[in-house]
């Protein structure tokens, strides 16, 4: 199903793989700190979590103060090895992107790994960021 009517999305319509993704988009639409967002297509990002497997985050968001890669994920998968490998790779990508942005007057990047059952439409992006920022740890 395609959804439309967005004010902050870079595309006129979006497809969601779950109701938690749709709810997350509602949060982005309602939160005044969210300036713009989109769901990247395959190939928009080249974040490799293994030698030949790449990862696309579910959402990219720009706020007044930062840029975010956001991944709503089924709560039962939050400790899955593949999910954690992707999260680690995305967090490292964010660290590198932040260094580049800071050198050029840009905004920092952050990766959010959000359990699906913690997403509800009255939430704020800053509240989710405070609870679900994923930081790369040495592997």
PDB file of C-alpha atoms in Angstrom:
ATOM      1  CA  UNK A   1       0.000   0.000   0.000  1.00  0.00           C
ATOM      2  CA  UNK A   2       1.228   3.481  -0.825  1.00  0.00           C
ATOM      3  CA  UNK A   3       0.685   6.364   1.557  1.00  0.00           C
ATOM      4  CA  UNK A   4       0.752  10.051   0.627  1.00  0.00           C
ATOM      5  CA  UNK A   5      -0.126  13.493   1.924  1.00  0.00           C
ATOM      6  CA  UNK A   6       3.229  14.046   3.613  1.00  0.00           C
ATOM      7  CA  UNK A   7       4.544  17.552   4.223  1.00  0.00           C
ATOM      8  CA  UNK A   8       8.108  16.743   5.235  1.00  0.00           C
ATOM      9  CA  UNK A   9       8.838  13.657   3.141  1.00  0.00           C
ATOM     10  CA  UNK A  10      11.048  14.157   0.103  1.00  0.00           C
ATOM     11  CA  UNK A  11       8.728  11.925  -1.954  1.00  0.00           C
ATOM     12  CA  UNK A  12       5.008  12.355  -2.582  1.00  0.00           C
ATOM     13  CA  UNK A  13       4.227   8.748  -1.613  1.00  0.00           C
ATOM     14  CA  UNK A  14       5.914   6.102   0.526  1.00  0.00           C
ATOM     15  CA  UNK A  15       5.496   2.373   1.082  1.00  0.00           C
ATOM     16  CA  UNK A  16       5.902   0.924   4.566  1.00  0.00           C
ATOM     17  CA  UNK A  17       6.852  -2.645   5.430  1.00  0.00           C
ATOM     18  CA  UNK A  18       5.079  -2.549   8.803  1.00  0.00           C
ATOM     19  CA  UNK A  19       2.616  -0.520  10.814  1.00  0.00           C
ATOM     20  CA  UNK A  20       5.448   0.564  13.117  1.00  0.00           C
ATOM     21  CA  UNK A  21       7.171   2.141  10.087  1.00  0.00           C
ATOM     22  CA  UNK A  22       3.954   3.963   9.220  1.00  0.00           C
ATOM     23  CA  UNK A  23       3.629   5.149  12.837  1.00  0.00           C
ATOM     24  CA  UNK A  24       7.242   6.325  12.777  1.00  0.00           C
ATOM     25  CA  UNK A  25       6.473   8.383   9.654  1.00  0.00           C
ATOM     26  CA  UNK A  26       3.555   9.971  11.523  1.00  0.00           C
ATOM     27  CA  UNK A  27       5.972  10.935  14.315  1.00  0.00           C
ATOM     28  CA  UNK A  28       8.263  12.532  11.713  1.00  0.00           C
ATOM     29  CA  UNK A  29       5.358  14.413  10.161  1.00  0.00           C
ATOM     30  CA  UNK A  30       4.135  15.729  13.522  1.00  0.00           C
ATOM     31  CA  UNK A  31       7.453  16.582  15.169  1.00  0.00           C
ATOM     32  CA  UNK A  32       8.446  20.206  14.565  1.00  0.00           C
ATOM     33  CA  UNK A  33      12.138  19.294  14.923  1.00  0.00           C
ATOM     34  CA  UNK A  34      11.964  16.990  11.884  1.00  0.00           C
ATOM     35  CA  UNK A  35      12.666  19.123   8.827  1.00  0.00           C
ATOM     36  CA  UNK A  36      12.601  16.382   6.182  1.00  0.00           C
ATOM     37  CA  UNK A  37      12.734  12.631   5.831  1.00  0.00           C
ATOM     38  CA  UNK A  38      12.611   9.797   3.318  1.00  0.00           C
ATOM     39  CA  UNK A  39      12.900   6.033   2.994  1.00  0.00           C
ATOM     40  CA  UNK A  40      16.037   5.390   0.952  1.00  0.00           C
ATOM     41  CA  UNK A  41      15.910   3.159  -2.090  1.00  0.00           C
ATOM     42  CA  UNK A  42      18.344   0.340  -2.672  1.00  0.00           C
ATOM     43  CA  UNK A  43      21.699   1.859  -3.575  1.00  0.00           C
ATOM     44  CA  UNK A  44      21.117   5.260  -1.963  1.00  0.00           C
ATOM     45  CA  UNK A  45      23.576   4.322   0.806  1.00  0.00           C
ATOM     46  CA  UNK A  46      26.544   1.993   0.625  1.00  0.00           C
ATOM     47  CA  UNK A  47      26.900   0.762   4.165  1.00  0.00           C
ATOM     48  CA  UNK A  48      28.585  -2.637   4.148  1.00  0.00           C
ATOM     49  CA  UNK A  49      28.195  -4.867   7.192  1.00  0.00           C
ATOM     50  CA  UNK A  50      30.148  -7.712   5.586  1.00  0.00           C
ATOM     51  CA  UNK A  51      32.476  -7.907   2.600  1.00  0.00           C
ATOM     52  CA  UNK A  52      29.691  -8.224   0.062  1.00  0.00           C
ATOM     53  CA  UNK A  53      26.436  -7.393   1.870  1.00  0.00           C
ATOM     54  CA  UNK A  54      25.168  -3.841   2.138  1.00  0.00           C
ATOM     55  CA  UNK A  55      22.562  -2.302   4.389  1.00  0.00           C
ATOM     56  CA  UNK A  56      19.913   0.347   3.700  1.00  0.00           C
ATOM     57  CA  UNK A  57      18.403   2.033   6.751  1.00  0.00           C
ATOM     58  CA  UNK A  58      14.615   2.318   6.799  1.00  0.00           C
ATOM     59  CA  UNK A  59      14.551   6.104   7.282  1.00  0.00           C
ATOM     60  CA  UNK A  60      16.836   9.096   6.831  1.00  0.00           C
ATOM     61  CA  UNK A  61      15.800  12.184   8.781  1.00  0.00           C
ATOM     62  CA  UNK A  62      17.143  15.702   9.017  1.00  0.00           C
ATOM     63  CA  UNK A  63      16.309  17.684  12.143  1.00  0.00           C
ATOM     64  CA  UNK A  64      17.174  21.227  13.107  1.00  0.00           C
ATOM     65  CA  UNK A  65      20.321  19.997  14.858  1.00  0.00           C
ATOM     66  CA  UNK A  66      21.282  16.666  13.269  1.00  0.00           C
ATOM     67  CA  UNK A  67      20.821  13.969  10.647  1.00  0.00           C
ATOM     68  CA  UNK A  68      19.603  10.513  11.564  1.00  0.00           C
ATOM     69  CA  UNK A  69      19.585   7.017  10.124  1.00  0.00           C
ATOM     70  CA  UNK A  70      16.623   5.274  11.754  1.00  0.00           C
ATOM     71  CA  UNK A  71      15.765   1.586  11.859  1.00  0.00           C
ATOM     72  CA  UNK A  72      12.492   0.486  13.416  1.00  0.00           C
ATOM     73  CA  UNK A  73      13.058  -3.221  14.055  1.00  0.00           C
ATOM     74  CA  UNK A  74      10.886  -6.021  15.422  1.00  0.00           C
ATOM     75  CA  UNK A  75      11.591  -6.185  19.166  1.00  0.00           C
ATOM     76  CA  UNK A  76      12.327  -9.922  18.981  1.00  0.00           C
ATOM     77  CA  UNK A  77      15.150  -9.213  16.487  1.00  0.00           C
ATOM     78  CA  UNK A  78      16.987  -6.571  18.515  1.00  0.00           C
ATOM     79  CA  UNK A  79      19.730  -9.007  19.589  1.00  0.00           C
ATOM     80  CA  UNK A  80      19.989 -10.882  16.266  1.00  0.00           C
ATOM     81  CA  UNK A  81      23.579 -11.078  15.018  1.00  0.00           C
ATOM     82  CA  UNK A  82      22.778  -9.770  11.531  1.00  0.00           C
ATOM     83  CA  UNK A  83      20.728  -6.865  12.945  1.00  0.00           C
ATOM     84  CA  UNK A  84      23.592  -5.957  15.282  1.00  0.00           C
ATOM     85  CA  UNK A  85      26.168  -6.215  12.458  1.00  0.00           C
ATOM     86  CA  UNK A  86      24.078  -3.796  10.386  1.00  0.00           C
ATOM     87  CA  UNK A  87      23.647  -1.473  13.383  1.00  0.00           C
ATOM     88  CA  UNK A  88      27.383  -1.476  14.036  1.00  0.00           C
ATOM     89  CA  UNK A  89      28.163  -0.703  10.387  1.00  0.00           C
ATOM     90  CA  UNK A  90      25.579   2.094  10.328  1.00  0.00           C
ATOM     91  CA  UNK A  91      26.893   3.609  13.568  1.00  0.00           C
ATOM     92  CA  UNK A  92      30.453   3.571  12.184  1.00  0.00           C
ATOM     93  CA  UNK A  93      29.142   5.182   8.970  1.00  0.00           C
ATOM     94  CA  UNK A  94      27.504   7.889  11.113  1.00  0.00           C
ATOM     95  CA  UNK A  95      30.760   8.523  12.992  1.00  0.00           C
ATOM     96  CA  UNK A  96      32.638   8.981   9.704  1.00  0.00           C
ATOM     97  CA  UNK A  97      29.874  11.128   8.184  1.00  0.00           C
ATOM     98  CA  UNK A  98      29.881  13.292  11.312  1.00  0.00           C
ATOM     99  CA  UNK A  99      33.637  13.908  11.020  1.00  0.00           C
ATOM    100  CA  UNK A 100      33.143  14.975   7.404  1.00  0.00           C
ATOM    101  CA  UNK A 101      30.139  17.174   8.219  1.00  0.00           C
ATOM    102  CA  UNK A 102      31.914  18.887  11.126  1.00  0.00           C
ATOM    103  CA  UNK A 103      34.895  19.659   8.883  1.00  0.00           C
ATOM    104  CA  UNK A 104      32.506  21.361   6.459  1.00  0.00           C
ATOM    105  CA  UNK A 105      30.127  23.106   8.856  1.00  0.00           C
ATOM    106  CA  UNK A 106      27.440  20.406   8.730  1.00  0.00           C
ATOM    107  CA  UNK A 107      25.337  18.513  11.239  1.00  0.00           C
ATOM    108  CA  UNK A 108      26.266  15.349  13.142  1.00  0.00           C
ATOM    109  CA  UNK A 109      24.819  11.964  12.125  1.00  0.00           C
ATOM    110  CA  UNK A 110      23.282   9.472  14.565  1.00  0.00           C
ATOM    111  CA  UNK A 111      21.964   5.931  14.158  1.00  0.00           C
ATOM    112  CA  UNK A 112      18.758   4.893  15.934  1.00  0.00           C
ATOM    113  CA  UNK A 113      17.795   1.238  16.368  1.00  0.00           C
ATOM    114  CA  UNK A 114      14.215   1.354  17.649  1.00  0.00           C
ATOM    115  CA  UNK A 115      12.176  -1.637  18.859  1.00  0.00           C
ATOM    116  CA  UNK A 116       8.891  -1.698  16.943  1.00  0.00           C
ATOM    117  CA  UNK A 117       6.809  -2.045  20.099  1.00  0.00           C
ATOM    118  CA  UNK A 118       8.230   1.201  21.481  1.00  0.00           C
ATOM    119  CA  UNK A 119       6.941   3.334  18.600  1.00  0.00           C
ATOM    120  CA  UNK A 120       3.680   5.199  19.113  1.00  0.00           C
ATOM    121  CA  UNK A 121       2.433   8.261  17.324  1.00  0.00           C
ATOM    122  CA  UNK A 122       2.429  10.682  20.308  1.00  0.00           C
ATOM    123  CA  UNK A 123       6.216  10.209  20.741  1.00  0.00           C
ATOM    124  CA  UNK A 124       8.857  12.732  19.748  1.00  0.00           C
ATOM    125  CA  UNK A 125      11.933  12.138  17.684  1.00  0.00           C
ATOM    126  CA  UNK A 126      14.165  13.591  20.414  1.00  0.00           C
ATOM    127  CA  UNK A 127      12.672  11.150  22.934  1.00  0.00           C
ATOM    128  CA  UNK A 128      13.379   8.227  20.617  1.00  0.00           C
ATOM    129  CA  UNK A 129      16.882   9.555  19.962  1.00  0.00           C
ATOM    130  CA  UNK A 130      17.578   9.806  23.700  1.00  0.00           C
ATOM    131  CA  UNK A 131      16.514   6.194  24.271  1.00  0.00           C
ATOM    132  CA  UNK A 132      17.613   4.363  21.119  1.00  0.00           C
ATOM    133  CA  UNK A 133      20.840   5.893  19.805  1.00  0.00           C
ATOM    134  CA  UNK A 134      23.117   3.030  18.858  1.00  0.00           C
ATOM    135  CA  UNK A 135      26.827   3.654  19.393  1.00  0.00           C
ATOM    136  CA  UNK A 136      29.412   1.496  17.616  1.00  0.00           C
ATOM    137  CA  UNK A 137      31.427  -0.585  19.996  1.00  0.00           C
ATOM    138  CA  UNK A 138      34.776  -2.122  19.199  1.00  0.00           C
ATOM    139  CA  UNK A 139      34.161  -5.575  17.788  1.00  0.00           C
TER     140      UNK A 139
END
